[in-house]
Coordinates of C-alpha atoms and ligand atoms in Angstrom, one line a residue:
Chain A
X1 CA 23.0 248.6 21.5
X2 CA 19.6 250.0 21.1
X3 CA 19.0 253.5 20.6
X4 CA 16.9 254.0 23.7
X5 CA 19.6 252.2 25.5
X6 CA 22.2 254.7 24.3
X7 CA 19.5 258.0 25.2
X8 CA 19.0 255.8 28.4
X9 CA 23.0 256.5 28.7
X10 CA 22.7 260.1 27.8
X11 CA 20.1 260.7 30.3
X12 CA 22.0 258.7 33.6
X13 CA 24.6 261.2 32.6
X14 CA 23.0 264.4 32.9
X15 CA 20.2 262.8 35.2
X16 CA 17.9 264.5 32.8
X17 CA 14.1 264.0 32.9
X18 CA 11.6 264.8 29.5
X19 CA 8.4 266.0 30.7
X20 CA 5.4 266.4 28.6
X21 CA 2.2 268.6 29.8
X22 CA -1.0 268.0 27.7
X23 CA -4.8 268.7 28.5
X24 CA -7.7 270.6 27.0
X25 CA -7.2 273.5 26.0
X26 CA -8.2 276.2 29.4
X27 CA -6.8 273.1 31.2
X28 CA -4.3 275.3 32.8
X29 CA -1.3 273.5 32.0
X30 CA 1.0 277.1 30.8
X31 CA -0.2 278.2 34.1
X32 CA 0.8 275.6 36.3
X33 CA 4.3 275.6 34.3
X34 CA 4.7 279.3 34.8
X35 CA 3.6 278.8 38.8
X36 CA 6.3 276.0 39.2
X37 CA 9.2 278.2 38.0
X38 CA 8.2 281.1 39.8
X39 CA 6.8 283.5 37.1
X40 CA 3.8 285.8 36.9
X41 CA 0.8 283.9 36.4
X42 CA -1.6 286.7 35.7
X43 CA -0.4 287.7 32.0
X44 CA -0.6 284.5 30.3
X45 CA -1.9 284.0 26.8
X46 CA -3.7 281.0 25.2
X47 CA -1.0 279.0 23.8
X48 CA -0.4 279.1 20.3
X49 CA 2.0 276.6 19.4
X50 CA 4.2 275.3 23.0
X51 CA 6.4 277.0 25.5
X52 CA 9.5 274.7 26.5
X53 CA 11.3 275.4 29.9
X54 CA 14.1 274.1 31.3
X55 CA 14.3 274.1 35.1
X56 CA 16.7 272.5 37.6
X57 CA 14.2 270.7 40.4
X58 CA 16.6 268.1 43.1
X59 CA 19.3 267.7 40.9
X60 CA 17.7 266.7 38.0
X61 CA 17.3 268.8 35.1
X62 CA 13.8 268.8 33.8
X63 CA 12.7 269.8 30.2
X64 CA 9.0 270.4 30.5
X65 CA 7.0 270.9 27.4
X66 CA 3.7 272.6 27.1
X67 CA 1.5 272.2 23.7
X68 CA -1.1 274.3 23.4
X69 CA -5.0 272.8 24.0
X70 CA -6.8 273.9 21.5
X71 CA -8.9 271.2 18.3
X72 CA -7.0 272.8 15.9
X73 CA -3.2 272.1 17.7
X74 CA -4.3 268.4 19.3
X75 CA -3.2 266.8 15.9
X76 CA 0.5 268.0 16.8
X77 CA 0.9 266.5 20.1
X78 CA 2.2 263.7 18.5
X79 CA 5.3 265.8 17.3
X80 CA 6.3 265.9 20.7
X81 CA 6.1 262.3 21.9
X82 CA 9.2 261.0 21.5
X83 CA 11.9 260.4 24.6
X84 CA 9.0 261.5 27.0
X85 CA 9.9 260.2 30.4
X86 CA 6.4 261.8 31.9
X87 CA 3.6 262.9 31.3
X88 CA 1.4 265.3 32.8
X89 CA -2.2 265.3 31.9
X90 CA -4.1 268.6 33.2
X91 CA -7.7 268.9 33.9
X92 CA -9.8 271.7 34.6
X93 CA -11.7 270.2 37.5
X94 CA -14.8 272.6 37.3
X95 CA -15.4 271.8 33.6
X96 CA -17.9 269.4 33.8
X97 CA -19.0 270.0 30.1
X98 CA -16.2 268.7 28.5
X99 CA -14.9 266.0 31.1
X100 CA -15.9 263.5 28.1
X101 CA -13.9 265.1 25.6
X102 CA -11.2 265.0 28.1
X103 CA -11.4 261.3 28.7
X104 CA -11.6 260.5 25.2
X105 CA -8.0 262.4 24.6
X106 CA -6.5 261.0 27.4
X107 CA -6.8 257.6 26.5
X108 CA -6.1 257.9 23.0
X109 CA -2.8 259.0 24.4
X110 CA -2.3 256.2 26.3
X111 CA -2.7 253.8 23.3
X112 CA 0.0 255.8 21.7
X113 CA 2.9 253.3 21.3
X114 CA 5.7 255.9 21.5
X115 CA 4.2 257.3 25.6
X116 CA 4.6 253.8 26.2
X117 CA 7.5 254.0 29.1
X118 CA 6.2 257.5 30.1
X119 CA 4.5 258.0 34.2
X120 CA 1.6 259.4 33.8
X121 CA 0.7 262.6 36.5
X122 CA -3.1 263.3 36.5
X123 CA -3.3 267.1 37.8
X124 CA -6.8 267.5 39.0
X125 CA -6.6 271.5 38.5
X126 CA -8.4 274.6 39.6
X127 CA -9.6 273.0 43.2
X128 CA -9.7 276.3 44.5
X129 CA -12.7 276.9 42.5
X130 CA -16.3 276.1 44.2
X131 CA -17.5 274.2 41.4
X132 CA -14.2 271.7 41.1
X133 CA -15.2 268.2 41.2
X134 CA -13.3 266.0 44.0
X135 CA -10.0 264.5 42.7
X136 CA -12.0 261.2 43.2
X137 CA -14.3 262.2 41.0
X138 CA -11.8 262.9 38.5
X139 CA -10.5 259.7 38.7
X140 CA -13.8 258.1 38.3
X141 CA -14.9 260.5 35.6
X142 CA -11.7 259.3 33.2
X143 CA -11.5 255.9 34.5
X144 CA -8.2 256.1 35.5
X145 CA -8.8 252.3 37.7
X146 CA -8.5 251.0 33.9
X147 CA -5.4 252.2 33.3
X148 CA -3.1 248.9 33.4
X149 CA 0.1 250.2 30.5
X150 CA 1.1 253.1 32.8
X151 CA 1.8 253.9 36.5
X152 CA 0.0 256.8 37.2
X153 CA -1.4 258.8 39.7
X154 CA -4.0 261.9 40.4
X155 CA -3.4 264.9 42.5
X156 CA -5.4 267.6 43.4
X157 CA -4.1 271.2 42.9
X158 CA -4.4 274.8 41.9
X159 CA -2.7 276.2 39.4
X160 CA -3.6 279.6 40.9
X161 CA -2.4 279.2 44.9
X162 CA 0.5 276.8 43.7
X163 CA -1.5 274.4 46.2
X164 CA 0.1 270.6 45.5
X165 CA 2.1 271.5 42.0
X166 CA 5.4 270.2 44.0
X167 CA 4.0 267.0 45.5
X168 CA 2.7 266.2 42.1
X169 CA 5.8 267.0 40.5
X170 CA 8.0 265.3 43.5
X171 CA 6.0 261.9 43.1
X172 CA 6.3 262.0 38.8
X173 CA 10.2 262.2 39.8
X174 CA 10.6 259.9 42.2
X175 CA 8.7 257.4 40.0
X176 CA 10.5 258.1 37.0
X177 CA 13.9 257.9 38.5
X178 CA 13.1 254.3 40.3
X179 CA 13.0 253.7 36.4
X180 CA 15.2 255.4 34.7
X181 CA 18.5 255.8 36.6
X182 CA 18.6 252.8 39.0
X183 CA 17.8 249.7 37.1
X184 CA 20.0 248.1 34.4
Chain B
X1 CA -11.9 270.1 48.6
X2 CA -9.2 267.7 48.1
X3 CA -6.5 270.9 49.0
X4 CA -8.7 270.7 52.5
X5 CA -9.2 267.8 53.0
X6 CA -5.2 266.8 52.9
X7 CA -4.2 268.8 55.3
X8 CA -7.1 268.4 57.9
X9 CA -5.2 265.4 59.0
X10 CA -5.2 264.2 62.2
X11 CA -1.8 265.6 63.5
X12 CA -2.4 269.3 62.3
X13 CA 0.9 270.2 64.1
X14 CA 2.6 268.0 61.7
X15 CA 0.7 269.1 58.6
X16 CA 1.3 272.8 59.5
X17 CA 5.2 272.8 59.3
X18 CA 5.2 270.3 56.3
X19 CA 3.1 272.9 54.7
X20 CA 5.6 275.8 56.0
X21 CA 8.5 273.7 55.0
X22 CA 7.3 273.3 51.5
X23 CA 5.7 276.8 51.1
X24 CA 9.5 277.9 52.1
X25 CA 11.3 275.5 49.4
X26 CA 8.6 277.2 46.8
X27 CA 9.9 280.8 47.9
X28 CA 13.4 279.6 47.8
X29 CA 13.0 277.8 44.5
X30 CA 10.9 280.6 43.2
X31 CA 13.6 283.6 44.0
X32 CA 16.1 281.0 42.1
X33 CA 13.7 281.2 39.5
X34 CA 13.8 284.1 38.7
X35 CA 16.8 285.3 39.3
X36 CA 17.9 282.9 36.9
X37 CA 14.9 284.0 34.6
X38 CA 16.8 287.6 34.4
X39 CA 19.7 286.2 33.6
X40 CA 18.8 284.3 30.6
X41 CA 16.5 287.9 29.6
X42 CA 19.9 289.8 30.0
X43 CA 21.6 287.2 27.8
X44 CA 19.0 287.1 25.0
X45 CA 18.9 291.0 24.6
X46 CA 22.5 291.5 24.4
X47 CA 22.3 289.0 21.2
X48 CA 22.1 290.9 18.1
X49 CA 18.8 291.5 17.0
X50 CA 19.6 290.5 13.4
X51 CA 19.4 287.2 14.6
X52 CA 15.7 287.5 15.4
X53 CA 14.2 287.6 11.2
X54 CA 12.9 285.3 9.2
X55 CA 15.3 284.7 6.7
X56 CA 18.0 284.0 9.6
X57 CA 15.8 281.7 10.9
X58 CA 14.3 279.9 7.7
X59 CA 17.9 279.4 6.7
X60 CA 18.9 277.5 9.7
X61 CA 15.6 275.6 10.3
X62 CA 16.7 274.1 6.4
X63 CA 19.8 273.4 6.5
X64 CA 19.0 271.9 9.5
X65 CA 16.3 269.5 8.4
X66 CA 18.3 268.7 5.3
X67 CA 21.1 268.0 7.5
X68 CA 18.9 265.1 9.4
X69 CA 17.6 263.9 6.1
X70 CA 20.8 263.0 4.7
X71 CA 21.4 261.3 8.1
X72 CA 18.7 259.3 7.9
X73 CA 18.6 258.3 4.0
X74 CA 22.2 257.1 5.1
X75 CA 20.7 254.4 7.4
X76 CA 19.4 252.4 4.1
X77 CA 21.9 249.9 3.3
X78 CA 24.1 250.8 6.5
X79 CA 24.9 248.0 8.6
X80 CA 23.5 248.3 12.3
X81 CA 26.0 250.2 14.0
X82 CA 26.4 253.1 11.2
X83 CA 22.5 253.1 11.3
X84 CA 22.6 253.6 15.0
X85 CA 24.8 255.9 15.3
X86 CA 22.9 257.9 12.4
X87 CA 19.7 257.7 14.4
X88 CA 21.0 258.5 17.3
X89 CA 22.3 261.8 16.1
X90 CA 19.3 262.5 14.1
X91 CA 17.2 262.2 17.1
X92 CA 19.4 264.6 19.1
X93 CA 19.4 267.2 16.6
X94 CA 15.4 267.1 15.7
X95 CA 14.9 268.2 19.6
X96 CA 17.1 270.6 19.4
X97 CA 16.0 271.7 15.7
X98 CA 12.3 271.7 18.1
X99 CA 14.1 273.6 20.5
X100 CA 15.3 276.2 17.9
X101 CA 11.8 276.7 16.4
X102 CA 10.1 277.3 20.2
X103 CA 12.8 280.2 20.8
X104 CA 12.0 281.5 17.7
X105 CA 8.4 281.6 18.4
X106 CA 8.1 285.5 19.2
X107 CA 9.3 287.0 16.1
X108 CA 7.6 284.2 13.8
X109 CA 4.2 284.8 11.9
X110 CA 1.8 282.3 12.8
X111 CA 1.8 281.0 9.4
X112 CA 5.6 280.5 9.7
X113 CA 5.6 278.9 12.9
X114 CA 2.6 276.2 11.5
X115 CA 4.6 275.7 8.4
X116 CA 7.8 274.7 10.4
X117 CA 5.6 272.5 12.8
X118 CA 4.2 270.6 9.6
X119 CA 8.2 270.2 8.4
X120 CA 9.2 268.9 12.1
X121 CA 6.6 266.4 12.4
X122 CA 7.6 264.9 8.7
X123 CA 10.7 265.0 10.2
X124 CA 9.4 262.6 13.1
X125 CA 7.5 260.2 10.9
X126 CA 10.8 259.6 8.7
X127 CA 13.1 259.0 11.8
X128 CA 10.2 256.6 13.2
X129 CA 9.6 254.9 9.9
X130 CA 13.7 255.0 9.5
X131 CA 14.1 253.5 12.6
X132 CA 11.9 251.2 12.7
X133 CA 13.4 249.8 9.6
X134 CA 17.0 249.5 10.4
X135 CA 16.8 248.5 13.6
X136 CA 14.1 246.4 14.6
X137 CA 12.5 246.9 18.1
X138 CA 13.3 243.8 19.9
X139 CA 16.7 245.4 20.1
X140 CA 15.1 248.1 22.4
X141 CA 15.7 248.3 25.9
X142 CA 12.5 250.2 26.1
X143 CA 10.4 246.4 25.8
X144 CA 12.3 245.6 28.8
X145 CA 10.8 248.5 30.7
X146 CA 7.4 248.3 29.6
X147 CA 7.4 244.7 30.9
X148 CA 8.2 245.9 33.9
X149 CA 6.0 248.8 33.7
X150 CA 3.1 246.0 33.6
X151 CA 3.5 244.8 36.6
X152 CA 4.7 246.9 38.6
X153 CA 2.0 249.7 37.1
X154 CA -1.4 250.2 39.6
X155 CA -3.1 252.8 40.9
X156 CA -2.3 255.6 43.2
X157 CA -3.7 254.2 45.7
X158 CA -1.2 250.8 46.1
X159 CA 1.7 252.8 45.1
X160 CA 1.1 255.8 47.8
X161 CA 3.0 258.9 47.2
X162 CA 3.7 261.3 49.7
X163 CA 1.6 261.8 52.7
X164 CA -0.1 265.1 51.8
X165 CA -1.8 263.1 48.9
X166 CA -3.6 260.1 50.7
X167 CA -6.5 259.1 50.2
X168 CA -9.1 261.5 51.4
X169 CA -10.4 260.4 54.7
X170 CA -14.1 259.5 55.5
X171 CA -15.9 262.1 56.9
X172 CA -13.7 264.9 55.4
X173 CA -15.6 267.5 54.1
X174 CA -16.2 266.1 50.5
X175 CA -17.9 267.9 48.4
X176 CA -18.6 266.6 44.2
X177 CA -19.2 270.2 43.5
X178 CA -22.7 269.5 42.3
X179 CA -24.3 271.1 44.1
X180 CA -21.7 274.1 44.2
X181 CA -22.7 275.4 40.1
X182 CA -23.7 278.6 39.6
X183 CA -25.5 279.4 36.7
X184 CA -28.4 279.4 34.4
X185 CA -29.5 277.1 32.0
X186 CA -32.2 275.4 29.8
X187 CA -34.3 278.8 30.2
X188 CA -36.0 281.2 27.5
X189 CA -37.3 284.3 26.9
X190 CA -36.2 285.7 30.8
X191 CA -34.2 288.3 32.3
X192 CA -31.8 286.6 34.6
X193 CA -29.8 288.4 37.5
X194 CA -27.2 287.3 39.6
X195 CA -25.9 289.6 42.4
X196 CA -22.2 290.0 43.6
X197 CA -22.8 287.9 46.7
X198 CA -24.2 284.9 44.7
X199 CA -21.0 284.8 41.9
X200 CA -18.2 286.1 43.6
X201 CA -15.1 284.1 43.0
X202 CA -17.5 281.3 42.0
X203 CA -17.2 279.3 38.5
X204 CA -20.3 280.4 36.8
X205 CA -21.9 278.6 33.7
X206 CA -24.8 279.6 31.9
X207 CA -25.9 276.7 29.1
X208 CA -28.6 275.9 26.7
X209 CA -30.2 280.1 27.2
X210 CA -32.4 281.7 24.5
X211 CA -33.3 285.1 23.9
X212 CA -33.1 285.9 27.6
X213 CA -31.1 288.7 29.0
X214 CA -28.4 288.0 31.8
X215 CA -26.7 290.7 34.2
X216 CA -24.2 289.3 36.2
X217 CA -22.8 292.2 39.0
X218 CA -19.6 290.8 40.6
X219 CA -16.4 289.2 39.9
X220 CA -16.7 285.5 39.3
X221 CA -13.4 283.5 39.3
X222 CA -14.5 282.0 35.7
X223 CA -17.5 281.9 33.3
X224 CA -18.6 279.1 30.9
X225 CA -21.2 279.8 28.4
X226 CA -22.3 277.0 26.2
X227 CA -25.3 276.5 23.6
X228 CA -26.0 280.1 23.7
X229 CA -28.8 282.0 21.3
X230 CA -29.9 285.6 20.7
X231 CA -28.9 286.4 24.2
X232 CA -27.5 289.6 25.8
X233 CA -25.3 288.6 28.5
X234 CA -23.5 291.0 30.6
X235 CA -20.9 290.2 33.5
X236 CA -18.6 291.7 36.2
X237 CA -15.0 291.6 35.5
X238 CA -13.7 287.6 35.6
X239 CA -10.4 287.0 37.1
X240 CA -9.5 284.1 35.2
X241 CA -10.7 283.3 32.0
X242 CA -14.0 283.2 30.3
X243 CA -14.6 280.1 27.6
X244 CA -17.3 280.3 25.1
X245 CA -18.6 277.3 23.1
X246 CA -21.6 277.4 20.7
X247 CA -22.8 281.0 20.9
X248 CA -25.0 282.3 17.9
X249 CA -26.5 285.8 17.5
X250 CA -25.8 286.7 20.5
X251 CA -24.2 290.0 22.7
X252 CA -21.4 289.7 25.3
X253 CA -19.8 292.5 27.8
X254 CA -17.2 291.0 29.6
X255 CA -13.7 291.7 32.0
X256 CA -11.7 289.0 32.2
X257 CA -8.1 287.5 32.0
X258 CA -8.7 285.4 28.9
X259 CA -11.4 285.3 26.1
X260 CA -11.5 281.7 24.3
X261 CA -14.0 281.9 22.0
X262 CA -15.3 278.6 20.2
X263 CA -17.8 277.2 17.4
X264 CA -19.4 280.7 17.8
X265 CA -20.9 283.2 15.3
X266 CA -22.5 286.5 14.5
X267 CA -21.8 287.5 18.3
X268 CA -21.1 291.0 19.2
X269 CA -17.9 291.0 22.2
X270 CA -17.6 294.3 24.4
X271 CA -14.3 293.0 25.8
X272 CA -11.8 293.8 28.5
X273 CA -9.2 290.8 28.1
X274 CA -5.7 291.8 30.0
X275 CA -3.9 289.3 28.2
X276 CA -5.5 287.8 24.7
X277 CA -8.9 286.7 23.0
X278 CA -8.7 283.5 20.5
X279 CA -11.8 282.4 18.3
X280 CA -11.7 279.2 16.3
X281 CA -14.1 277.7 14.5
X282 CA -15.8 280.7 14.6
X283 CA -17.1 283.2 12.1
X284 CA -18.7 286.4 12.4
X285 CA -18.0 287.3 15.3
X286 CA -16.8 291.0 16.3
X287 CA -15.3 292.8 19.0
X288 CA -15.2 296.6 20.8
X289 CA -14.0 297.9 23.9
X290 CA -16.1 296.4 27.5
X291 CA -18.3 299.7 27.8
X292 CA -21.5 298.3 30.5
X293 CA -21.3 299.8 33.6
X294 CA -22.7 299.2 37.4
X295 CA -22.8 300.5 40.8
X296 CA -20.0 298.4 42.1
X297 CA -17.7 297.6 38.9
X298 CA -14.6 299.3 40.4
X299 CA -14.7 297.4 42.9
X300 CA -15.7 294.0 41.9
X301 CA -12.5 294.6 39.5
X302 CA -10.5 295.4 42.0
X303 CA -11.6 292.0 43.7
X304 CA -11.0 290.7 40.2
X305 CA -7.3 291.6 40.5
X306 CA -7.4 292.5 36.8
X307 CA -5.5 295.3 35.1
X308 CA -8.0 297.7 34.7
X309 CA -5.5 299.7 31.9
X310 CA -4.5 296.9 30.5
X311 CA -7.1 296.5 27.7
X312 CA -6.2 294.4 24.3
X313 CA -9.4 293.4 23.1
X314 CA -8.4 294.4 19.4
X315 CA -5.4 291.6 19.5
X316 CA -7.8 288.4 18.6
X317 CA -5.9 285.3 17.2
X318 CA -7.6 282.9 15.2
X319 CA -6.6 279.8 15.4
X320 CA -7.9 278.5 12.1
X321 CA -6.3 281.4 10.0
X322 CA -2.9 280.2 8.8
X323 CA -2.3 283.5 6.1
X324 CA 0.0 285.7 7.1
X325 CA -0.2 289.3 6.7
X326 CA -3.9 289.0 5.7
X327 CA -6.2 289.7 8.8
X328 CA -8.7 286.5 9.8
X329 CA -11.8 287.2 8.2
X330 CA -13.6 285.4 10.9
X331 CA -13.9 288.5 12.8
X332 CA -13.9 292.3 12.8
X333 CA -14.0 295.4 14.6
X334 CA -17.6 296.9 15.8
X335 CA -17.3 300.3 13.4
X336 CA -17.2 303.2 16.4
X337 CA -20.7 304.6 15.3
X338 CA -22.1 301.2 15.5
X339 CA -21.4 300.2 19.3
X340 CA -23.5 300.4 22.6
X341 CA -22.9 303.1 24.8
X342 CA -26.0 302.4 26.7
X343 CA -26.9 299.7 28.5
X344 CA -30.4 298.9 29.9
X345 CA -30.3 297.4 33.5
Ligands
GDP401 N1 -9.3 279.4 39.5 C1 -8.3 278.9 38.8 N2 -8.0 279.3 37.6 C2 -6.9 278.7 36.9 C3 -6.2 277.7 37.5 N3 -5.2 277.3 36.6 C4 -5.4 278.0 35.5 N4 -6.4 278.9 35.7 C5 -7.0 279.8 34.7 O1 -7.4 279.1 33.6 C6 -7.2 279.8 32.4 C7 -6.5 278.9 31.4 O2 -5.2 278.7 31.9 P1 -4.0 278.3 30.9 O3 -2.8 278.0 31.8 O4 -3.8 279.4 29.9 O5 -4.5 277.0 30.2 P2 -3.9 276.0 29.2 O6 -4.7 276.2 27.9 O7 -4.1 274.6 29.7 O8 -2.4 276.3 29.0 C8 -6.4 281.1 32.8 O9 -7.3 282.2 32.8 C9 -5.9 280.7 34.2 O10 -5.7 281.9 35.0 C10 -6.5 277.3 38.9 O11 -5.9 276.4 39.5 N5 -7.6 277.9 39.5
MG402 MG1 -1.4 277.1 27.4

């Protein structure tokens, strides 16, 4: 028995889900984790280092890990790869600047052999802003029509009004679980 | 705006109460939240504080590692099952080793907390490298999924999720925020105002400026300023954060959330940041307390919804300076005598 297969049995057990948030840095991924469980939004930091949380969301439990953003911290994502059942990549929809940047990161990521299995959940953030570019433009922007290793899927949101942070999160578990616990 | 554009379906009826019903189920989940939030606060402060040092910490984190080490030298030579089993446990016990570190994140020293990091993610190269020496991957079960990952995998748009996130509908109001930007840029040797009807709760962004004065009165939502030289740019209180890239000999007065400061140097800040500042990659740049004034700054920071006596501009992290105990010397405090006090309109 493989090891996956035995964290595979783990997991059906506890019908536990490994989530992994990553985006530029201003992204507003600590944010959107803070929103989801309910906390005050206002007093966040810039992340130095990552914030874990453990929440219970329709019966699964859901360990959702947020690295921080910033150059400097990008070369330790990879410490945090393995077992990831999802991922969630966050952009900041008004930053037009570094939409390259982002798109270069993102697929980077994707090549990474260790996300292979992972869902990917694009969060097209900060739509309540004027400036936000269209969640189609998003997925234009980063090419997401390319994407062929992953199932993945965009959703338009804020961060700050908590607009669309549960029907992105419902879809990544719904997809995940179709997976994870009902094949083999 | 997509958030629009979803729920000016058709049916509104229906797309009201969906909202309603989901809006209710985030209060719901919320109050559960935090009540559970408290509980684990009440639990954590009734542990003994001893727990919460270095040496406590340093101790376990090594006896730890060493402890997954010797699990996974014992995998050379083992036969499969024994190797397995090893890896399987070592793998266990390096998230939960990455769990430890992360609660032990508020009492760490920055310099700590990196060096730890480092040790983890040796840690994951020798259980990968381990791993992929005792047991080779066509054993996993995880080829089987990605198999089916391939075909199954295609875009949002075949795979539909829930209603609320169709495809937006022709003739929705669709806007690529193009023409929505606010700003300034490729401009020289100008003053440069904005009123409070023009930036309010907009995303601002001023790029490519020279030697050209900016007052910005009212509260933007956020401000971008990129490629930035020998400028004075002043700005009403920002209710989320303000992001700095490429500034150079330059002065800033600024409100806001956040202050995240990047490739900059020899800037002068007046800040009012309610939560924290960051620089990195930056040098020379130094920081006093937001001190411009206007007409209407109470209550464009009212608008802002920032704390307006909640003021840490003298907590900047750097996150390029690993030392501990020695301050960054990227950046410094403006010396009392040497700030502005007055401000020319
Ligand atoms: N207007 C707006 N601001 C947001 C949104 N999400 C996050 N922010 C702001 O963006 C800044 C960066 O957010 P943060 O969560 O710290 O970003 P991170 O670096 O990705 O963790 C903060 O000032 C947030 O208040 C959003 O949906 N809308
Ligand atoms: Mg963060």
């Amino acid at each position: 028995m493989g090891l996956l297969t035995i964290l595979k049995k783990m997991k059906q057990k506890e019908r536990e889900m490994r989530l992994l948030m990553l985006g530029l840095d201003n992204a507003g991924k600590t944010t959107i984790l803070k929103k989801f469980n309910g906390e005050d939004v206002s007093t966040i930091s810039p992340t130095l280092g990552f914030n874990i949380k453990t929440l219970d969301h329709r019966g699964f439990k859901l360990n959702i890990w947020d690295v921080g953003g910033q150059k400097s911290l990008r070369s330790y994502w990879r410490n945090y790869f393995e077992s990831t059942d999802g991922l969630v990549w966050v952009v900041d929809s008004a930053d037009r600047l570094r939409l390259e940047d982002c798109k270069q990161e993102l697929s980077a990521l994707l090549l990474e052999e260790r996300l292979a299995g992972a869902t990917l959940l694009v969060f097209a953030n900060k739509q309540d802003l004027p400036g936000a570019l269209s969640k189609e433009a998003i997925r234009e922007a980063l090419a997401l029509d390319e994407i062929k290793s992953h199932h993945w899927c965009i959703i338009g949101c804020s961060a700050v009004t908590g607009e669309n942070l549960l029907t992105g999160v419902d879809w990544l578990l719904d997809d995940i679980a179709a997976r994870i616990f009902t094949s083999d | 705006m997509d958030v629009m554009a979803d729920v000016s379906h058709e049916n509104t009826l229906a797309a009201d109460s969906g909202a309603a019903r989901v809006q209710e189920r985030m209060q719901k989940r919320n109050q559960a939240r935090i009540e559970s939030v408290e509980r684990r606060r009440e639990a954590k402060e009734s542990q003994s504080v001893a727990e919460e040092n270095y040496e406590f910490f340093s101790s376990t984190f090594n006896r730890e590692r060493e402890g997954i080490e010797e699990l996974l030298s014992g995998c050379s030579g083992a036969d499969r099952a024994t190797a397995a089993q090893n890896l399987e446990e070592a793998t266990v016990r390096t998230a939960q080793l990455q769990k430890f570190l992360s609660d032990s994140t508020l009492f760490l020293k920055q310099y700590d907390l990196r060096k730890a990091q480092a040790a983890l993610q040796t840690l994951q190269t020798s259980l990968t490298e381990t791993r992929e020496e005792a047991l080779p991957k066509k054993k996993f079960a995880f080829r089987a999924r990605t198999k089916g990952a391939d075909r199954a995998c295609a875009p949002a748009a075949d795979t539909p999720p829930p209603s609320a996130v169709s495809p937006a509908e022709p003739g929705s109001t669709q806007t690529d925020g193009a023409s929505e930007q606010c700003g300034f840029s490729n401009l020289s040797e100008q003053l440069l105002i904005k009123t409070s009807e023009e930036v309010q709760k907009r995303d601002v962004l001023l790029t490519h400026l020279t030697n050209c004065k900016v007052r910005l009165f009212g509260s933007p939502s956020t401000l971008h300023l990129k490629h930035i030289q020998g400028c004075e740019i002043l700005c009403g209180p920002v209710s989320s954060s303000v992001f700095v890239d490429r500034c150079t000999d330059s002065t800033l007065a600024v409100p806001c959330q956040q202050l995240r400061t990047h490739n900059t140097t020899d800037t002068r800040v007046y800040l009012h940041v309610t939560s924290r500042a960051i620089i990195e990659d930056c040098r020379g740049v130094s920081f006093a307390p937001f001190s411009w004034s206007y007409p209407t700054l109470e209550e464009d920071f009212a608008v802002s919804g920032l704390d307006q006596t909640r003021n840490n501009w003298s907590q900047v992290d750097d996150f390029n300076w690993l030392a501990a105990g020695t301050p960054s010397p990227n950046w410094t405090v403006i010396p009392e005598e040497e700030r502005r006090t007055s401000w020319d309109p």
